[in-house]
mmCIF file of N, CA and C in Angstrom:
data_model
loop_
_atom_site.group_PDB
_atom_site.id
_atom_site.type_symbol
_atom_site.label_atom_id
_atom_site.label_comp_id
_atom_site.label_asym_id
_atom_site.label_seq_id
_atom_site.Cartn_x
_atom_site.Cartn_y
_atom_site.Cartn_z
ATOM 1 N N TRP M 1 -46.611 130.126 24.725
ATOM 2 C CA TRP M 1 -47.382 129.998 25.942
ATOM 3 C C TRP M 1 -46.616 130.416 27.172
ATOM 4 N N GLY M 2 -45.354 130.729 26.996
ATOM 5 C CA GLY M 2 -44.563 131.197 28.120
ATOM 6 C C GLY M 2 -43.160 131.564 27.693
ATOM 7 N N PHE M 3 -42.459 132.258 28.572
ATOM 8 C CA PHE M 3 -41.091 132.668 28.307
ATOM 9 C C PHE M 3 -40.186 132.159 29.425
ATOM 10 N N ALA M 4 -39.062 131.619 29.062
ATOM 11 C CA ALA M 4 -38.104 131.123 30.052
ATOM 12 C C ALA M 4 -37.530 132.296 30.844
ATOM 13 N N LYS M 5 -37.349 132.081 32.137
ATOM 14 C CA LYS M 5 -36.798 133.136 32.986
ATOM 15 C C LYS M 5 -35.303 133.311 32.742
ATOM 16 N N TRP M 6 -34.610 132.216 32.467
ATOM 17 C CA TRP M 6 -33.167 132.255 32.242
ATOM 18 C C TRP M 6 -32.821 131.601 30.918
ATOM 19 N N LYS M 7 -31.888 132.225 30.208
ATOM 20 C CA LYS M 7 -31.310 131.667 28.982
ATOM 21 C C LYS M 7 -29.826 131.970 29.011
ATOM 22 N N ALA M 8 -29.029 131.050 28.494
ATOM 23 C CA ALA M 8 -27.582 131.287 28.451
ATOM 24 C C ALA M 8 -26.992 130.577 27.239
ATOM 25 N N ASN M 9 -25.969 131.155 26.665
ATOM 26 C CA ASN M 9 -25.220 130.564 25.561
ATOM 27 C C ASN M 9 -23.744 130.568 25.926
ATOM 28 N N SER M 10 -23.054 129.516 25.549
ATOM 29 C CA SER M 10 -21.599 129.487 25.738
ATOM 30 C C SER M 10 -20.948 128.905 24.490
ATOM 31 N N TYR M 11 -19.740 129.353 24.221
ATOM 32 C CA TYR M 11 -18.984 128.929 23.049
ATOM 33 C C TYR M 11 -17.546 128.639 23.459
ATOM 34 N N VAL M 12 -17.019 127.532 23.001
ATOM 35 C CA VAL M 12 -15.618 127.194 23.241
ATOM 36 C C VAL M 12 -15.013 126.820 21.890
ATOM 37 N N THR M 13 -13.889 127.440 21.553
ATOM 38 C CA THR M 13 -13.199 127.145 20.300
ATOM 39 C C THR M 13 -11.778 126.672 20.616
ATOM 40 N N LEU M 14 -11.419 125.551 20.037
ATOM 41 C CA LEU M 14 -10.058 125.025 20.144
ATOM 42 C C LEU M 14 -9.445 124.999 18.754
ATOM 43 N N GLU M 15 -8.232 125.561 18.637
ATOM 44 C CA GLU M 15 -7.540 125.573 17.347
ATOM 45 C C GLU M 15 -6.151 124.975 17.504
ATOM 46 N N TRP M 16 -5.773 124.186 16.525
ATOM 47 C CA TRP M 16 -4.440 123.612 16.494
ATOM 48 C C TRP M 16 -4.057 123.394 15.039
ATOM 49 N N ASP M 17 -2.975 124.017 14.636
ATOM 50 C CA ASP M 17 -2.500 123.934 13.251
ATOM 51 C C ASP M 17 -3.638 124.347 12.315
ATOM 52 N N GLN M 18 -4.062 123.464 11.429
ATOM 53 C CA GLN M 18 -5.142 123.793 10.503
ATOM 54 C C GLN M 18 -6.505 123.284 10.984
ATOM 55 N N TRP M 19 -6.582 122.803 12.211
ATOM 56 C CA TRP M 19 -7.806 122.222 12.745
ATOM 57 C C TRP M 19 -8.491 123.194 13.706
ATOM 58 N N ARG M 20 -9.818 123.165 13.690
ATOM 59 C CA ARG M 20 -10.601 123.995 14.597
ATOM 60 C C ARG M 20 -11.836 123.199 15.034
ATOM 61 N N VAL M 21 -12.129 123.237 16.335
ATOM 62 C CA VAL M 21 -13.318 122.599 16.892
ATOM 63 C C VAL M 21 -14.101 123.660 17.648
ATOM 64 N N LEU M 22 -15.390 123.744 17.369
ATOM 65 C CA LEU M 22 -16.265 124.694 18.050
ATOM 66 C C LEU M 22 -17.342 123.915 18.789
ATOM 67 N N TRP M 23 -17.477 124.182 20.082
ATOM 68 C CA TRP M 23 -18.514 123.546 20.894
ATOM 69 C C TRP M 23 -19.410 124.645 21.436
ATOM 70 N N THR M 24 -20.700 124.555 21.154
ATOM 71 C CA THR M 24 -21.660 125.533 21.663
ATOM 72 C C THR M 24 -22.659 124.829 22.584
ATOM 73 N N THR M 25 -23.080 125.543 23.602
ATOM 74 C CA THR M 25 -24.086 125.038 24.538
ATOM 75 C C THR M 25 -25.109 126.129 24.769
ATOM 76 N N ARG M 26 -26.369 125.733 24.723
ATOM 77 C CA ARG M 26 -27.454 126.670 24.998
ATOM 78 C C ARG M 26 -28.275 126.110 26.159
ATOM 79 N N TYR M 27 -28.568 126.935 27.151
ATOM 80 C CA TYR M 27 -29.380 126.543 28.294
ATOM 81 C C TYR M 27 -30.668 127.351 28.290
ATOM 82 N N ILE M 28 -31.790 126.671 28.524
ATOM 83 C CA ILE M 28 -33.084 127.340 28.652
ATOM 84 C C ILE M 28 -33.748 126.801 29.912
ATOM 85 N N SER M 29 -34.179 127.698 30.802
ATOM 86 C CA SER M 29 -34.776 127.273 32.071
ATOM 87 C C SER M 29 -36.219 126.804 31.870
ATOM 88 N N ASP M 30 -36.781 126.222 32.923
ATOM 89 C CA ASP M 30 -38.130 125.674 32.848
ATOM 90 C C ASP M 30 -39.167 126.778 32.661
ATOM 91 N N VAL M 31 -40.331 126.388 32.133
ATOM 92 C CA VAL M 31 -41.430 127.305 31.867
ATOM 93 C C VAL M 31 -42.721 126.642 32.326
ATOM 94 N N ASP M 32 -43.549 127.387 33.022
ATOM 95 C CA ASP M 32 -44.876 126.923 33.411
ATOM 96 C C ASP M 32 -45.916 127.874 32.843
ATOM 97 N N GLN M 33 -47.001 127.291 32.356
ATOM 98 C CA GLN M 33 -48.080 128.092 31.804
ATOM 99 C C GLN M 33 -48.956 128.634 32.932
ATOM 100 N N ASN M 34 -49.499 129.812 32.743
ATOM 101 C CA ASN M 34 -50.436 130.382 33.691
ATOM 102 C C ASN M 34 -51.625 129.430 33.797
ATOM 103 N N PRO M 35 -52.019 129.012 35.018
ATOM 104 C CA PRO M 35 -53.126 128.063 35.163
ATOM 105 C C PRO M 35 -54.433 128.530 34.523
ATOM 106 N N LEU M 36 -54.647 129.826 34.418
ATOM 107 C CA LEU M 36 -55.870 130.331 33.789
ATOM 108 C C LEU M 36 -55.883 130.082 32.283
ATOM 109 N N GLY M 37 -54.699 129.845 31.691
ATOM 110 C CA GLY M 37 -54.620 129.626 30.258
ATOM 111 C C GLY M 37 -54.581 128.170 29.839
ATOM 112 N N ILE M 38 -54.685 127.242 30.796
ATOM 113 C CA ILE M 38 -54.632 125.817 30.462
ATOM 114 C C ILE M 38 -55.997 125.365 29.964
ATOM 115 N N ASP M 39 -56.030 124.785 28.787
ATOM 116 C CA ASP M 39 -57.279 124.319 28.189
ATOM 117 C C ASP M 39 -57.808 123.084 28.903
ATOM 118 N N PRO M 40 -59.132 122.901 28.941
ATOM 119 C CA PRO M 40 -59.687 121.650 29.466
ATOM 120 C C PRO M 40 -59.451 120.509 28.477
ATOM 121 N N PHE M 41 -59.607 119.278 28.919
ATOM 122 C CA PHE M 41 -59.442 118.127 28.045
ATOM 123 C C PHE M 41 -60.523 118.122 26.974
ATOM 124 N N SER M 42 -60.117 117.882 25.732
ATOM 125 C CA SER M 42 -61.059 117.817 24.619
ATOM 126 C C SER M 42 -60.404 117.058 23.470
ATOM 127 N N ASP M 43 -61.059 116.998 22.331
ATOM 128 C CA ASP M 43 -60.495 116.380 21.133
ATOM 129 C C ASP M 43 -60.633 117.355 19.966
ATOM 130 N N ILE M 44 -60.241 116.926 18.768
ATOM 131 C CA ILE M 44 -60.251 117.854 17.633
ATOM 132 C C ILE M 44 -61.666 118.243 17.194
ATOM 133 N N TYR M 45 -62.673 117.519 17.663
ATOM 134 C CA TYR M 45 -64.064 117.819 17.319
ATOM 135 C C TYR M 45 -64.817 118.510 18.457
ATOM 136 N N ASP M 46 -64.165 118.698 19.606
ATOM 137 C CA ASP M 46 -64.774 119.256 20.810
ATOM 138 C C ASP M 46 -66.061 118.518 21.184
ATOM 139 N N THR M 47 -65.986 117.186 21.211
ATOM 140 C CA THR M 47 -67.160 116.380 21.571
ATOM 141 C C THR M 47 -67.538 116.536 23.036
ATOM 142 N N ASN M 48 -66.648 117.077 23.874
ATOM 143 C CA ASN M 48 -66.979 117.332 25.281
ATOM 144 C C ASN M 48 -67.622 118.700 25.478
ATOM 145 N N PHE M 49 -67.753 119.472 24.389
ATOM 146 C CA PHE M 49 -68.359 120.804 24.422
ATOM 147 C C PHE M 49 -67.705 121.718 25.456
ATOM 148 N N THR M 50 -66.379 121.772 25.406
ATOM 149 C CA THR M 50 -65.614 122.627 26.325
ATOM 150 C C THR M 50 -65.360 124.013 25.746
ATOM 151 N N GLY M 51 -65.563 124.172 24.448
ATOM 152 C CA GLY M 51 -65.263 125.442 23.800
ATOM 153 C C GLY M 51 -63.832 125.526 23.301
ATOM 154 N N THR M 52 -63.040 124.456 23.517
ATOM 155 C CA THR M 52 -61.667 124.385 23.018
ATOM 156 C C THR M 52 -61.502 123.093 22.240
ATOM 157 N N TYR M 53 -60.460 123.010 21.460
ATOM 158 C CA TYR M 53 -60.195 121.848 20.630
ATOM 159 C C TYR M 53 -58.824 121.290 20.954
ATOM 160 N N GLY M 54 -58.729 119.975 21.195
ATOM 161 C CA GLY M 54 -57.429 119.327 21.356
ATOM 162 C C GLY M 54 -56.767 119.236 19.995
ATOM 163 N N ASP M 55 -55.550 119.689 19.878
ATOM 164 C CA ASP M 55 -54.893 119.796 18.569
ATOM 165 C C ASP M 55 -54.622 118.456 17.905
ATOM 166 N N THR M 56 -54.352 117.409 18.680
ATOM 167 C CA THR M 56 -53.890 116.155 18.080
ATOM 168 C C THR M 56 -54.704 114.935 18.463
ATOM 169 N N CYS M 57 -55.755 115.084 19.241
ATOM 170 C CA CYS M 57 -56.515 113.921 19.713
ATOM 171 C C CYS M 57 -57.813 113.786 18.934
ATOM 172 N N GLU M 58 -58.038 112.612 18.345
ATOM 173 C CA GLU M 58 -59.255 112.395 17.570
ATOM 174 C C GLU M 58 -60.448 112.009 18.429
ATOM 175 N N GLY M 59 -60.231 111.576 19.653
ATOM 176 C CA GLY M 59 -61.339 111.258 20.547
ATOM 177 C C GLY M 59 -61.604 109.781 20.667
ATOM 178 N N GLU M 60 -62.507 109.445 21.594
ATOM 179 C CA GLU M 60 -62.794 108.050 21.910
ATOM 180 C C GLU M 60 -63.391 107.285 20.744
ATOM 181 N N ALA M 61 -64.154 107.920 19.867
ATOM 182 C CA ALA M 61 -64.754 107.240 18.713
ATOM 183 C C ALA M 61 -63.688 106.663 17.785
ATOM 184 N N TYR M 62 -62.478 107.184 17.847
ATOM 185 C CA TYR M 62 -61.381 106.716 17.002
ATOM 186 C C TYR M 62 -60.326 105.961 17.804
ATOM 187 N N GLY M 63 -60.682 105.538 19.031
ATOM 188 C CA GLY M 63 -59.740 104.794 19.862
ATOM 189 C C GLY M 63 -58.676 105.664 20.503
ATOM 190 N N ASP M 64 -58.894 106.947 20.508
ATOM 191 C CA ASP M 64 -57.933 107.897 21.078
ATOM 192 C C ASP M 64 -58.527 108.489 22.357
ATOM 193 N N LEU M 65 -57.687 109.041 23.188
ATOM 194 C CA LEU M 65 -58.147 109.700 24.394
ATOM 195 C C LEU M 65 -58.267 111.193 24.157
ATOM 196 N N THR M 66 -59.006 111.869 25.016
ATOM 197 C CA THR M 66 -59.017 113.326 24.930
ATOM 198 C C THR M 66 -57.727 113.853 25.541
ATOM 199 N N CYS M 67 -57.292 115.003 25.119
ATOM 200 C CA CYS M 67 -56.026 115.550 25.607
ATOM 201 C C CYS M 67 -56.094 117.071 25.623
ATOM 202 N N ARG M 68 -55.011 117.680 26.043
ATOM 203 C CA ARG M 68 -54.881 119.135 26.028
ATOM 204 C C ARG M 68 -53.415 119.476 25.802
ATOM 205 N N ASP M 69 -53.159 120.716 25.495
ATOM 206 C CA ASP M 69 -51.788 121.156 25.269
ATOM 207 C C ASP M 69 -50.974 121.003 26.543
ATOM 208 N N VAL M 70 -49.705 120.701 26.390
ATOM 209 C CA VAL M 70 -48.802 120.615 27.530
ATOM 210 C C VAL M 70 -48.530 122.024 28.023
ATOM 211 N N GLY M 71 -48.636 122.251 29.328
ATOM 212 C CA GLY M 71 -48.489 123.588 29.874
ATOM 213 C C GLY M 71 -47.188 123.813 30.617
ATOM 214 N N TYR M 72 -46.179 122.992 30.359
ATOM 215 C CA TYR M 72 -44.907 123.178 31.060
ATOM 216 C C TYR M 72 -43.778 122.576 30.227
ATOM 217 N N ALA M 73 -42.580 122.978 30.533
ATOM 218 C CA ALA M 73 -41.375 122.388 29.929
ATOM 219 C C ALA M 73 -40.262 122.462 30.967
ATOM 220 N N ASP M 74 -39.529 121.376 31.145
ATOM 221 C CA ASP M 74 -38.393 121.364 32.062
ATOM 222 C C ASP M 74 -37.216 122.110 31.435
ATOM 223 N N ASP M 75 -36.274 122.520 32.273
ATOM 224 C CA ASP M 75 -35.089 123.173 31.723
ATOM 225 C C ASP M 75 -34.243 122.151 30.964
ATOM 226 N N TYR M 76 -33.471 122.645 29.990
ATOM 227 C CA TYR M 76 -32.684 121.732 29.163
ATOM 228 C C TYR M 76 -31.478 122.431 28.557
ATOM 229 N N PHE M 77 -30.537 121.602 28.115
ATOM 230 C CA PHE M 77 -29.332 122.046 27.426
ATOM 231 C C PHE M 77 -29.351 121.507 26.005
ATOM 232 N N VAL M 78 -28.827 122.290 25.075
ATOM 233 C CA VAL M 78 -28.625 121.850 23.697
ATOM 234 C C VAL M 78 -27.138 122.030 23.391
ATOM 235 N N HIS M 79 -26.485 120.947 22.960
ATOM 236 C CA HIS M 79 -25.056 120.984 22.653
ATOM 237 C C HIS M 79 -24.852 120.776 21.155
ATOM 238 N N SER M 80 -23.884 121.462 20.603
ATOM 239 C CA SER M 80 -23.542 121.325 19.183
ATOM 240 C C SER M 80 -22.015 121.308 19.026
ATOM 241 N N TRP M 81 -21.562 120.497 18.117
ATOM 242 C CA TRP M 81 -20.121 120.419 17.779
ATOM 243 C C TRP M 81 -19.963 120.782 16.314
ATOM 244 N N LEU M 82 -18.883 121.462 15.998
ATOM 245 C CA LEU M 82 -18.539 121.769 14.615
ATOM 246 C C LEU M 82 -17.060 121.508 14.441
ATOM 247 N N PHE M 83 -16.698 120.658 13.499
ATOM 248 C CA PHE M 83 -15.283 120.327 13.242
ATOM 249 C C PHE M 83 -14.837 120.954 11.946
#
């Protein structure tokens, strides 16, 4: 639903004698969906007759609310260690 504007990877390796530690970091910037592509609220049965289906919401008849896909993601880091 979108592509991050910025991405970055970094790697740091420390070695001593027979030991090695690798630390990797990945950064991905925030993403916003085009407002024209945001689905209206609905459920998996489209009981609101919106023409779209909520992927995970069963609807009020099942004690669930109507929902829609999330149209954004904040920027984040992913860290990994390898010994």
